[in-house]
Short mmCIF file of C-alpha atoms and ligand atoms in Angstrom, two decimals:
data_model
loop_
_atom_site.label_atom_id
_atom_site.label_comp_id
_atom_site.label_asym_id
_atom_site.label_seq_id
_atom_site.Cartn_x
_atom_site.Cartn_y
_atom_site.Cartn_z
CA UNK Z 1 48.85 -60.23 59.97
CA UNK Z 2 49.46 -63.89 60.73
CA UNK Z 3 52.89 -64.11 61.03
CA UNK Z 4 54.26 -67.30 61.85
CA UNK Z 5 56.41 -67.78 64.98
CA UNK Z 6 59.41 -70.10 65.31
CA UNK Z 7 60.66 -70.72 68.90
CA UNK Z 8 64.29 -71.84 68.75
CA UNK Z 9 64.90 -73.76 72.17
CA UNK Z 10 68.75 -74.74 72.87
CA UNK Z 11 68.58 -77.89 74.79
CA UNK Z 12 71.89 -79.53 76.56
CA UNK Z 13 70.78 -82.60 78.67
CA UNK Z 14 67.42 -81.32 79.93
CA UNK Z 15 65.67 -84.53 80.22
CA UNK Z 16 61.90 -84.19 80.80
CA UNK Z 17 62.04 -80.13 80.38
CA UNK Z 18 61.40 -79.84 76.85
CA UNK Z 19 57.80 -81.66 77.45
CA UNK Z 20 57.01 -78.92 80.13
CA UNK Z 21 58.00 -76.39 77.50
CA UNK Z 22 55.83 -77.67 74.88
CA UNK Z 23 52.87 -77.75 77.24
CA UNK Z 24 53.13 -74.42 78.70
CA UNK Z 25 53.90 -72.95 75.19
CA UNK Z 26 50.52 -74.62 74.02
CA UNK Z 27 48.80 -73.24 76.98
CA UNK Z 28 50.17 -69.89 76.77
CA UNK Z 29 50.04 -69.13 72.99
CA UNK Z 30 46.58 -70.44 72.55
CA UNK Z 31 45.41 -70.68 68.80
CA UNK Z 32 48.58 -68.89 67.66
CA UNK Z 33 50.30 -70.26 64.77
CA UNK Z 34 53.79 -71.26 66.25
CA UNK Z 35 56.58 -73.88 65.43
CA UNK Z 36 59.28 -75.20 67.97
CA UNK Z 37 62.70 -76.02 66.95
CA UNK Z 38 64.99 -77.61 69.64
CA UNK Z 39 68.37 -77.66 68.84
CA UNK Z 40 69.88 -80.15 70.92
CA UNK Z 41 73.70 -80.79 71.88
CA UNK Z 42 72.54 -83.52 74.74
CA UNK Z 43 75.15 -86.24 75.34
CA UNK Z 44 72.57 -88.39 77.30
CA UNK Z 45 70.13 -90.93 75.44
CA UNK Z 46 66.87 -89.80 77.53
CA UNK Z 47 67.19 -86.10 76.66
CA UNK Z 48 67.45 -87.08 72.93
CA UNK Z 49 64.53 -89.68 73.15
CA UNK Z 50 62.07 -87.29 74.49
CA UNK Z 51 62.86 -84.62 71.80
CA UNK Z 52 62.02 -87.69 69.30
CA UNK Z 53 58.95 -88.49 70.86
CA UNK Z 54 57.75 -84.70 70.97
CA UNK Z 55 58.46 -84.34 67.23
CA UNK Z 56 56.50 -87.51 66.71
CA UNK Z 57 53.49 -86.31 68.37
CA UNK Z 58 53.40 -83.08 66.95
CA UNK Z 59 54.18 -81.29 63.67
CA UNK Z 60 54.72 -78.33 65.39
CA UNK Z 61 57.85 -79.67 66.80
CA UNK Z 62 61.02 -80.18 65.27
CA UNK Z 63 64.45 -81.12 66.53
CA UNK Z 64 68.16 -81.01 65.41
CA UNK Z 65 70.61 -82.94 67.24
CA UNK Z 66 74.39 -81.90 66.88
CA UNK Z 67 76.80 -84.84 67.58
CA UNK Z 68 80.17 -82.88 67.08
CA UNK Z 69 79.32 -79.42 67.72
CA UNK Z 70 78.35 -78.14 70.98
CA UNK Z 71 77.59 -74.45 72.50
CA UNK Z 72 74.49 -72.35 73.30
CA UNK Z 73 75.08 -69.50 70.78
CA UNK Z 74 75.98 -71.61 67.72
CA UNK Z 75 72.89 -73.85 68.54
CA UNK Z 76 70.53 -70.54 68.60
CA UNK Z 77 72.06 -69.46 65.05
CA UNK Z 78 71.40 -73.40 63.75
CA UNK Z 79 67.87 -72.69 64.80
CA UNK Z 80 67.74 -69.60 62.91
CA UNK Z 81 68.88 -71.39 59.65
CA UNK Z 82 66.02 -74.10 60.21
CA UNK Z 83 63.14 -71.35 61.21
CA UNK Z 84 60.22 -71.33 58.70
CA UNK Z 85 58.81 -68.26 60.51
CA UNK Z 86 59.18 -64.71 59.94
CA UNK Z 87 59.45 -64.25 63.59
CA UNK Z 88 61.78 -65.84 65.78
CA UNK Z 89 61.89 -66.20 69.55
CA UNK Z 90 64.53 -67.76 71.57
CA UNK Z 91 63.99 -68.88 75.08
CA UNK Z 92 65.82 -71.65 77.32
CA UNK Z 93 64.31 -75.26 77.69
CA UNK Z 94 63.97 -75.07 81.63
CA UNK Z 95 60.99 -72.48 82.09
CA UNK Z 96 63.13 -69.93 83.45
CA UNK Z 97 61.66 -67.71 80.82
CA UNK Z 98 58.12 -67.77 81.26
CA UNK Z 99 56.05 -68.67 77.82
CA UNK Z 100 53.25 -66.40 78.73
CA UNK Z 101 55.63 -63.24 78.06
CA UNK Z 102 55.64 -64.44 74.67
CA UNK Z 103 52.31 -63.02 74.28
CA UNK Z 104 53.54 -59.46 75.29
CA UNK Z 105 56.50 -59.72 73.17
CA UNK Z 106 54.52 -60.55 70.12
CA UNK Z 107 52.36 -57.50 70.96
CA UNK Z 108 55.40 -55.12 70.70
CA UNK Z 109 56.26 -56.73 67.36
CA UNK Z 110 53.03 -55.65 66.04
CA UNK Z 111 53.18 -52.34 67.27
CA UNK Z 112 56.58 -51.93 65.04
CA UNK Z 113 59.57 -53.14 66.83
CA UNK Z 114 62.31 -55.26 65.17
CA UNK Z 115 63.63 -56.79 68.55
CA UNK Z 116 61.56 -57.38 71.71
CA UNK Z 117 63.89 -57.96 74.69
CA UNK Z 118 62.31 -58.93 77.74
CA UNK Z 119 64.22 -57.61 81.11
CA UNK Z 120 64.70 -58.50 84.36
CA UNK Z 121 66.39 -55.12 85.12
CA UNK Z 122 63.64 -52.48 84.34
CA UNK Z 123 60.92 -51.66 86.65
CA UNK Z 124 58.41 -54.55 87.03
CA UNK Z 125 61.23 -57.09 86.28
CA UNK Z 126 62.98 -59.66 88.53
CA UNK Z 127 66.00 -61.64 88.38
CA UNK Z 128 64.85 -63.86 91.52
CA UNK Z 129 65.55 -67.19 90.06
CA UNK Z 130 69.34 -66.96 90.16
CA UNK Z 131 71.71 -67.53 93.09
CA UNK Z 132 73.63 -64.36 94.71
CA UNK Z 133 76.84 -65.54 93.10
CA UNK Z 134 75.25 -66.14 89.66
CA UNK Z 135 73.66 -62.71 90.02
CA UNK Z 136 76.92 -61.01 90.71
CA UNK Z 137 78.68 -62.76 87.74
CA UNK Z 138 75.80 -61.58 85.62
CA UNK Z 139 75.89 -58.16 86.84
CA UNK Z 140 79.63 -58.07 85.98
CA UNK Z 141 78.96 -59.66 82.36
CA UNK Z 142 76.38 -57.17 81.69
CA UNK Z 143 78.18 -54.02 82.66
CA UNK Z 144 81.24 -55.16 80.87
CA UNK Z 145 79.03 -55.71 77.55
CA UNK Z 146 77.61 -52.46 78.05
CA UNK Z 147 80.81 -50.50 78.63
CA UNK Z 148 82.67 -52.34 75.55
CA UNK Z 149 80.03 -52.12 73.02
CA UNK Z 150 77.68 -49.00 71.82
CA UNK Z 151 75.06 -50.89 70.45
CA UNK Z 152 74.93 -52.78 74.22
CA UNK Z 153 75.06 -49.77 76.00
CA UNK Z 154 71.19 -49.14 76.01
CA UNK Z 155 70.12 -52.39 76.75
CA UNK Z 156 69.25 -53.29 80.53
CA UNK Z 157 69.68 -57.14 80.21
CA UNK Z 158 72.08 -57.92 76.96
CA UNK Z 159 73.31 -61.27 78.33
CA UNK Z 160 69.80 -62.96 78.42
CA UNK Z 161 68.77 -65.74 76.43
CA UNK Z 162 65.13 -64.66 75.81
CA UNK Z 163 63.95 -62.20 73.06
CA UNK Z 164 61.98 -62.01 69.89
CA UNK Z 165 63.18 -60.68 66.40
CA UNK Z 166 61.99 -60.14 62.75
CA UNK Z 167 63.58 -62.60 60.74
CA UNK Z 168 65.13 -59.87 58.97
CA UNK Z 169 67.35 -58.79 61.65
CA UNK Z 170 69.43 -61.89 61.24
CA UNK Z 171 68.90 -62.74 57.68
CA UNK Z 172 71.94 -62.62 55.55
CA UNK Z 173 73.93 -61.48 58.69
CA UNK Z 174 76.88 -63.78 59.53
CA UNK Z 175 76.71 -64.50 63.19
CA UNK Z 176 79.75 -66.18 64.73
CA UNK Z 177 78.87 -66.38 68.50
CA UNK Z 178 81.48 -67.71 70.83
CA UNK Z 179 79.87 -69.28 73.65
CA UNK Z 180 76.37 -68.25 75.26
CA UNK Z 181 75.77 -64.62 74.73
CA UNK Z 182 73.89 -64.97 71.26
CA UNK Z 183 71.93 -61.61 72.14
CA UNK Z 184 75.00 -59.47 72.34
CA UNK Z 185 76.20 -60.74 68.93
CA UNK Z 186 72.64 -59.91 67.40
CA UNK Z 187 72.68 -56.38 68.84
CA UNK Z 188 76.03 -55.79 67.36
CA UNK Z 189 75.76 -57.45 64.15
CA UNK Z 190 71.78 -57.69 63.58
CA UNK Z 191 69.82 -55.03 60.96
CA UNK Z 192 67.50 -53.32 63.17
CA UNK Z 193 66.29 -49.87 64.07
CA UNK Z 194 63.87 -50.20 66.80
CA UNK Z 195 64.32 -52.35 69.94
CA UNK Z 196 62.04 -52.35 72.84
CA UNK Z 197 62.45 -53.91 76.54
CA UNK Z 198 59.67 -55.17 78.38
CA UNK Z 199 59.86 -56.42 82.26
CA UNK Z 200 59.67 -59.83 83.13
CA UNK Z 201 60.29 -62.16 86.21
CA UNK Z 202 63.08 -64.58 85.63
CA UNK Z 203 61.89 -67.82 87.19
CA UNK Z 204 63.62 -70.39 89.43
CA UNK Z 205 64.78 -73.47 87.58
CA UNK Z 206 62.26 -76.34 88.13
CA UNK Z 207 64.36 -79.33 87.14
CA UNK Z 208 68.13 -79.92 86.46
CA UNK Z 209 70.98 -77.66 86.57
CA UNK Z 210 72.63 -74.72 85.00
CA UNK Z 211 75.40 -75.42 82.37
CA UNK Z 212 77.08 -72.26 83.34
CA UNK Z 213 80.81 -72.63 83.75
CA UNK Z 214 84.13 -70.81 84.15
CA UNK Z 215 84.76 -71.71 80.80
CA UNK Z 216 81.79 -69.64 79.53
CA UNK Z 217 83.24 -66.71 81.16
CA UNK Z 218 86.13 -66.86 79.40
CA UNK Z 219 84.21 -67.61 76.36
CA UNK Z 220 82.37 -64.30 77.01
CA UNK Z 221 85.39 -62.38 76.98
CA UNK Z 222 86.76 -63.72 73.92
CA UNK Z 223 83.21 -63.08 72.30
CA UNK Z 224 83.66 -59.61 73.21
CA UNK Z 225 86.90 -58.74 72.19
CA UNK Z 226 85.71 -60.13 68.87
CA UNK Z 227 82.60 -57.94 68.53
CA UNK Z 228 85.04 -55.03 69.27
CA UNK Z 229 87.14 -55.67 66.44
CA UNK Z 230 84.51 -56.33 64.00
CA UNK Z 231 82.43 -53.71 64.97
CA UNK Z 232 84.27 -50.42 63.45
CA UNK Z 233 82.54 -47.60 65.60
CA UNK Z 234 83.91 -49.54 68.63
CA UNK Z 235 87.09 -50.68 67.23
CA UNK Z 236 87.98 -47.10 66.20
CA UNK Z 237 87.07 -45.64 69.45
CA UNK Z 238 89.23 -48.12 71.29
CA UNK Z 239 92.24 -47.83 69.11
CA UNK Z 240 92.12 -43.91 69.01
CA UNK Z 241 91.86 -44.20 72.78
CA UNK Z 242 95.06 -46.45 72.91
CA UNK Z 243 96.77 -44.32 70.47
CA UNK Z 244 95.79 -41.44 72.62
CA UNK Z 245 97.27 -42.95 75.80
CA UNK Z 246 100.41 -43.52 74.04
CA UNK Z 247 100.62 -39.77 72.70
CA UNK Z 248 99.51 -38.90 76.09
CA UNK Z 249 102.88 -40.57 77.77
CA UNK Z 250 104.92 -39.07 74.76
CA UNK Z 251 103.40 -35.70 75.32
CA UNK Z 252 103.76 -35.56 79.25
CA UNK Z 253 107.28 -36.67 78.88
CA UNK Z 254 108.16 -33.91 76.38
CA UNK Z 255 106.23 -31.59 78.46
CA UNK Z 256 107.90 -31.83 81.33
CA UNK Z 257 111.44 -32.09 80.10
CA UNK Z 258 110.49 -28.82 78.30
CA UNK Z 259 109.36 -27.42 81.97
CA UNK Z 260 112.45 -28.45 83.41
CA UNK Z 261 114.46 -26.80 80.63
CA UNK Z 262 112.66 -23.82 82.08
CA UNK Z 263 110.65 -23.13 78.67
CA UNK Z 264 107.43 -21.51 79.35
CA UNK Z 265 104.47 -23.42 79.86
CA UNK Z 266 102.86 -22.68 76.71
CA UNK Z 267 105.77 -23.22 74.47
CA UNK Z 268 106.33 -26.81 76.36
CA UNK Z 269 102.70 -27.37 75.64
CA UNK Z 270 103.03 -26.62 72.02
CA UNK Z 271 106.46 -28.63 71.68
CA UNK Z 272 104.98 -31.68 73.48
CA UNK Z 273 101.74 -31.65 71.09
CA UNK Z 274 103.63 -31.72 67.67
CA UNK Z 275 105.91 -34.62 68.89
CA UNK Z 276 102.82 -36.57 70.10
CA UNK Z 277 100.80 -35.64 66.99
CA UNK Z 278 103.22 -37.05 64.51
CA UNK Z 279 103.35 -40.61 66.47
CA UNK Z 280 99.88 -40.56 66.60
CA UNK Z 281 99.20 -39.79 62.92
CA UNK Z 282 101.13 -42.82 61.89
CA UNK Z 283 99.74 -45.21 64.44
CA UNK Z 284 95.93 -44.13 63.52
CA UNK Z 285 96.51 -44.52 60.04
CA UNK Z 286 97.71 -47.92 60.14
CA UNK Z 287 95.54 -49.11 62.97
CA UNK Z 288 92.50 -47.22 64.01
CA UNK Z 289 91.67 -46.22 60.38
CA UNK Z 290 93.25 -48.72 58.78
CA UNK Z 291 90.24 -49.77 56.84
CA UNK Z 292 89.33 -46.05 55.73
CA UNK Z 293 92.90 -44.94 54.13
CA UNK Z 294 91.51 -43.58 50.82
CA UNK Z 295 93.32 -41.04 48.54
CA UNK Z 296 96.87 -39.64 49.26
CA UNK Z 297 98.48 -39.99 52.48
CA UNK Z 298 99.64 -36.39 52.27
CA UNK Z 299 96.09 -35.02 51.85
CA UNK Z 300 95.28 -37.11 55.31
CA UNK Z 301 98.44 -36.00 57.01
CA UNK Z 302 97.26 -32.39 56.01
CA UNK Z 303 93.75 -32.91 57.24
CA UNK Z 304 95.37 -34.72 60.61
CA UNK Z 305 97.77 -31.76 61.22
CA UNK Z 306 95.08 -29.01 60.76
CA UNK Z 307 92.80 -30.76 63.13
CA UNK Z 308 95.62 -31.51 65.57
CA UNK Z 309 97.05 -27.90 65.65
CA UNK Z 310 93.60 -26.61 66.24
CA UNK Z 311 93.59 -29.48 68.91
CA UNK Z 312 96.94 -28.17 70.50
CA UNK Z 313 95.30 -24.69 70.39
CA UNK Z 314 92.31 -26.19 72.64
CA UNK Z 315 94.67 -28.12 74.74
CA UNK Z 316 97.09 -24.97 75.41
CA UNK Z 317 94.08 -22.95 75.80
CA UNK Z 318 92.32 -25.04 78.44
CA UNK Z 319 95.64 -25.65 80.27
CA UNK Z 320 96.50 -21.94 80.33
CA UNK Z 321 93.14 -20.79 81.64
CA UNK Z 322 93.66 -23.70 84.28
CA UNK Z 323 96.97 -23.09 85.06
CA UNK Z 324 97.19 -19.41 84.99
CA UNK Z 325 93.68 -18.33 85.73
CA UNK Z 326 92.66 -21.23 88.50
CA UNK Z 327 96.10 -22.22 89.65
CA UNK Z 328 95.52 -25.60 88.97
CA UNK Z 329 98.50 -27.56 89.07
CA UNK Z 330 100.47 -27.75 85.91
CA UNK Z 331 100.29 -31.27 85.32
CA UNK Z 332 96.74 -31.66 85.79
CA UNK Z 333 96.05 -28.43 83.57
CA UNK Z 334 97.72 -30.28 80.79
CA UNK Z 335 95.87 -33.62 81.37
CA UNK Z 336 92.51 -31.75 81.12
CA UNK Z 337 93.59 -30.07 78.27
CA UNK Z 338 94.38 -33.31 76.34
CA UNK Z 339 91.14 -34.95 77.11
CA UNK Z 340 89.30 -31.97 75.40
CA UNK Z 341 91.41 -32.04 72.67
CA UNK Z 342 91.07 -35.56 72.33
CA UNK Z 343 87.47 -35.51 71.98
CA UNK Z 344 88.06 -32.96 69.34
CA UNK Z 345 90.45 -34.97 67.47
CA UNK Z 346 88.30 -37.79 67.26
CA UNK Z 347 85.21 -36.51 65.58
CA UNK Z 348 86.85 -34.34 63.20
CA UNK Z 349 89.32 -36.92 62.12
CA UNK Z 350 86.62 -39.58 61.95
CA UNK Z 351 84.34 -37.67 59.71
CA UNK Z 352 87.03 -35.24 58.02
CA UNK Z 353 90.40 -36.89 57.62
CA UNK Z 354 89.31 -40.53 57.41
CA UNK Z 355 85.77 -39.49 55.88
CA UNK Z 356 83.75 -42.09 57.90
CA UNK Z 357 79.84 -41.52 56.73
CA UNK Z 358 77.75 -40.58 59.46
CA UNK Z 359 75.32 -43.02 60.87
CA UNK Z 360 72.02 -42.67 59.22
CA UNK Z 361 70.11 -45.07 61.05
CA UNK Z 362 70.10 -44.42 64.61
CA UNK Z 363 68.79 -47.46 66.89
CA UNK Z 364 66.23 -46.14 69.41
CA UNK Z 365 65.36 -48.15 72.20
CA UNK Z 366 61.98 -48.20 74.24
CA UNK Z 367 60.89 -49.54 77.67
CA UNK Z 368 57.77 -50.46 78.34
CA UNK Z 369 56.18 -50.71 81.76
CA UNK Z 370 54.64 -53.39 83.42
CA UNK Z 371 51.08 -51.37 83.44
CA UNK Z 372 51.78 -50.76 79.67
CA UNK Z 373 52.03 -54.57 79.21
CA UNK Z 374 49.11 -55.31 81.36
CA UNK Z 375 46.64 -52.67 80.14
CA UNK Z 376 46.10 -54.26 76.58
CA UNK Z 377 44.98 -57.60 78.41
N1 GDD L 401 72.29 -76.78 72.32
C1 GDD L 401 72.73 -76.50 73.41
N2 GDD L 401 74.40 -76.31 73.61
N3 GDD L 401 72.06 -75.90 74.44
C2 GDD L 401 72.66 -75.50 75.65
C3 GDD L 401 74.09 -75.77 75.66
C4 GDD L 401 74.92 -76.27 74.82
O1 GDD L 401 76.12 -76.44 74.80
N4 GDD L 401 74.40 -75.07 76.95
C5 GDD L 401 73.53 -74.73 77.42
N5 GDD L 401 72.26 -75.03 76.70
C6 GDD L 401 70.82 -74.69 76.80
C7 GDD L 401 70.10 -75.22 78.26
O2 GDD L 401 69.54 -76.45 78.07
C8 GDD L 401 69.04 -74.09 78.41
O3 GDD L 401 67.86 -74.64 77.59
C9 GDD L 401 69.54 -72.77 77.84
O4 GDD L 401 70.61 -73.37 77.17
C10 GDD L 401 70.36 -72.07 79.05
O5 GDD L 401 71.09 -73.05 79.82
P1 GDD L 401 71.26 -73.05 81.66
O6 GDD L 401 72.04 -73.83 82.00
O7 GDD L 401 69.69 -73.11 81.95
O8 GDD L 401 71.50 -71.51 81.69
P2 GDD L 401 71.23 -70.67 82.88
O9 GDD L 401 69.76 -70.51 83.55
O10 GDD L 401 72.27 -70.85 83.97
O11 GDD L 401 71.44 -69.13 82.31
C11 GDD L 401 70.31 -68.55 81.19
O12 GDD L 401 70.18 -67.34 81.96
C12 GDD L 401 71.20 -66.47 82.05
C13 GDD L 401 71.02 -64.99 82.63
O13 GDD L 401 69.64 -64.54 81.83
C14 GDD L 401 70.89 -68.44 79.90
O14 GDD L 401 69.54 -68.03 79.26
C15 GDD L 401 72.03 -67.47 79.87
O15 GDD L 401 72.19 -67.39 78.54
C16 GDD L 401 71.46 -66.18 80.68
O16 GDD L 401 72.66 -65.48 80.48
MN1 MN L 402 68.34 -72.11 83.24
#
């Protein structure tokens, strides 16, 4: 059972803080086997000197100093490369992440989880250590990540820099974070099935000051965009939606023209649908599913047309029921019809027209309450 734990700690001008971290870790982890890898981008002599001293004093401590490269995310990836352990934890150097929590995290790994994420936002958690402005920024970042990426959605604290993983989660995975949010990178690209969140209290910084900056917010946006483009399931959903919106505009235009030409609503609906369908097929084949264009074009077109025709049927049915039956405004009725048909179209085209394999492994996310964490003690 004795798995070796590597704790990766990124540092940037942290001064004396690494000393405090080592003392606190030794106290918290008692006789547990662990090593600490500091990945340091400091630009001041004193910080580097302290790390050198710590490494000198103890075999458990190593440090890597990077002269040229800088950045929290890439520092953590470098730490992974150096890690000797089969379990890897990441934590900040300023003790805002309480080392005692590592024991609870290790406990969850023993229970079979691949990834343990201490969270400030589950019952029993607390984000008290941040200013209200930082809390707001952090909230926005979190919600954006959850909205943008499917694998991040179920995680309550995905922007945190505190977590524990089995080495296999990142082994052989090409991680290329931009900026700070290494956990989001791992959530999207990593190999794992079971994740658990446990509550913890984020602490106030004891010394030094935060390195968060406007530049990091910008990096975060770039990072999210790259992850969407690199994660096929997310990319397809966004591209399909974008193509769909272009189709809606075309559909609405044609539909409105037809209605003004005194065509019946259902005829207008069919005509608008066909025009939009053709433009959507071309765009989806070129963009949304560009990487899954197997077989002959006409077969895909055939499947797409069949799917879309049924979609138009669904759209027309819905708009008829709404417009004739419930006296909903004809434009609104069509809009609702389009949404229902779009959902149908996405799934059928994904699994049939472009043959995407159904995801076999589904990620499960559990939450452990404070009581459950404490009971075992
Ligand atoms: N190697 C390296 N290079 N380390 C860095 C760099 C860098 O460019 N920038 C920051 N660090 C280190 C710091 O020395 C610290 O150990 C850790 O990364 C976090 O930096 P802080 O400056 O303390 O960040 P924070 O407290 O504002 O933000 C923390 O909490 C946020 C909310 O959970 C970080 O953990 C964020 O990732 C997290 O989103
Ligand atoms: Mn901090």
